[in-house]
Amino acid sequence: DGGITQSPKYLFRKEGQNVTLSCEQNLNHDAMYWYRQDPGQGLRLIYYSQIVNDFQKGDIAEGYSVSREKKESFPLTVTSAQKNPTAFYLCASSMGVGAEAFFGQGTRLTVV
Amino acid sequence: SQQGEEDPQALSIQEGENATMNCSYKTSINNLQWYRQNSGRGLVHLILIRSNEREKHSGRLRVTLDTSKKSSSLLITASRAADTASYFCATVGGGTALIFGKGTTLSVSS
């Protein structure tokens, strides 16, 4: 089935550790995005990529890093520099920037 | 920065009633989109309205756009318990990613 897959669904991290969230899509979409959602809040843009090997910072990129080596994959690394990483992370993709976006089911990250 | 702001933040209605939620935004847009999120899940696209359109329908959904007032509304007619979810508007400016508002939480009781 075509879609966008995030893994894992739940992730626990110790303070000071880096952790990488996976996002894979088989929709042949050019654009991919990472958003962060805190309880009762909207989505805030972390990074987005319009094409392979290119990405732009969103509103809250500090403490995060991404790569786009393949069209299908856009992993997000939450580094130890991110002071408050506990949140729900959502990955999305679209044909182009600004087109209808398809979302994964999210990864809930908890720092313990 | 969050471009869109939904109003109200929360809405509780009975099954069969209509639900209206509003979205205001700050800068010029190419299009405006509405999404739905069930608790703890990803978002699902509902409808997209372009800046040169004023109204759009999809099933029980009706979206309006007033670019002069920088606002949009989403109307869900004949609400069902299954419509219980959070609803977000998202705007697209020139060459930028979707920017979401904080959402309206809709609760439909039977």
mmCIF file of C-alpha atoms in Angstrom, chain A residues 9 33 35 37 40-45 48 50 59 88 90 97-106 108, chain B residues 1-2 31 33 35 37 39-45 48 88 92-93 95-103:
data_model
loop_
_atom_site.group_PDB
_atom_site.id
_atom_site.type_symbol
_atom_site.label_atom_id
_atom_site.label_comp_id
_atom_site.label_asym_id
_atom_site.label_seq_id
_atom_site.Cartn_x
_atom_site.Cartn_y
_atom_site.Cartn_z
ATOM 1 C CA LYS A 9 5.672 4.560 17.393
ATOM 2 C CA TYR A 33 8.388 17.653 6.438
ATOM 3 C CA TYR A 35 6.596 18.758 12.707
ATOM 4 C CA GLN A 37 3.286 18.712 18.429
ATOM 5 C CA GLY A 40 -3.011 20.730 23.225
ATOM 6 C CA GLN A 41 -0.894 22.578 20.701
ATOM 7 C CA GLY A 42 -0.725 22.866 16.978
ATOM 8 C CA LEU A 43 2.063 21.638 14.760
ATOM 9 C CA ARG A 44 5.331 23.494 14.633
ATOM 10 C CA LEU A 45 7.641 23.058 11.657
ATOM 11 C CA TYR A 48 11.372 20.500 5.431
ATOM 12 C CA GLN A 50 11.754 20.048 -1.318
ATOM 13 C CA ASP A 59 10.587 27.644 13.063
ATOM 14 C CA PHE A 88 4.815 13.939 19.470
ATOM 15 C CA LEU A 90 4.900 13.963 12.850
ATOM 16 C CA VAL A 97 5.720 22.305 -1.133
ATOM 17 C CA GLY A 98 2.236 23.580 -0.377
ATOM 18 C CA ALA A 99 0.338 20.678 -1.913
ATOM 19 C CA GLU A 100 -1.909 18.327 0.030
ATOM 20 C CA ALA A 101 0.183 16.649 2.707
ATOM 21 C CA PHE A 102 0.042 13.025 3.787
ATOM 22 C CA PHE A 103 1.016 12.312 7.368
ATOM 23 C CA GLY A 104 2.533 9.359 9.145
ATOM 24 C CA GLN A 105 1.063 8.096 12.395
ATOM 25 C CA GLY A 106 3.656 9.861 14.503
ATOM 26 C CA ARG A 108 5.921 9.797 20.628
ATOM 27 C CA SER B 1 5.506 31.440 13.938
ATOM 28 C CA GLN B 2 2.022 29.992 13.610
ATOM 29 C CA ASN B 31 -3.946 28.167 -0.635
ATOM 30 C CA GLN B 33 -6.057 23.641 3.800
ATOM 31 C CA TYR B 35 -6.913 18.835 8.328
ATOM 32 C CA GLN B 37 -6.550 14.714 13.701
ATOM 33 C CA SER B 39 -6.386 11.724 19.261
ATOM 34 C CA GLY B 40 -2.811 10.466 19.135
ATOM 35 C CA ARG B 41 -2.839 9.943 15.375
ATOM 36 C CA GLY B 42 -1.493 11.640 12.285
ATOM 37 C CA LEU B 43 -3.378 14.337 10.406
ATOM 38 C CA VAL B 44 -5.715 13.632 7.524
ATOM 39 C CA HIS B 45 -6.269 16.141 4.739
ATOM 40 C CA LEU B 48 -7.865 22.601 -0.015
ATOM 41 C CA PHE B 88 -6.478 22.432 11.940
ATOM 42 C CA VAL B 92 0.824 28.072 2.298
ATOM 43 C CA GLY B 93 2.663 31.216 1.327
ATOM 44 C CA GLY B 95 7.524 28.662 -1.576
ATOM 45 C CA THR B 96 7.103 27.733 2.053
ATOM 46 C CA ALA B 97 5.900 24.681 3.881
ATOM 47 C CA LEU B 98 2.470 24.284 5.409
ATOM 48 C CA ILE B 99 2.123 26.345 8.561
ATOM 49 C CA PHE B 100 -0.514 25.117 10.993
ATOM 50 C CA GLY B 101 -2.685 26.813 13.576
ATOM 51 C CA LYS B 102 -3.341 25.485 17.080
ATOM 52 C CA GLY B 103 -6.558 23.775 16.133
#
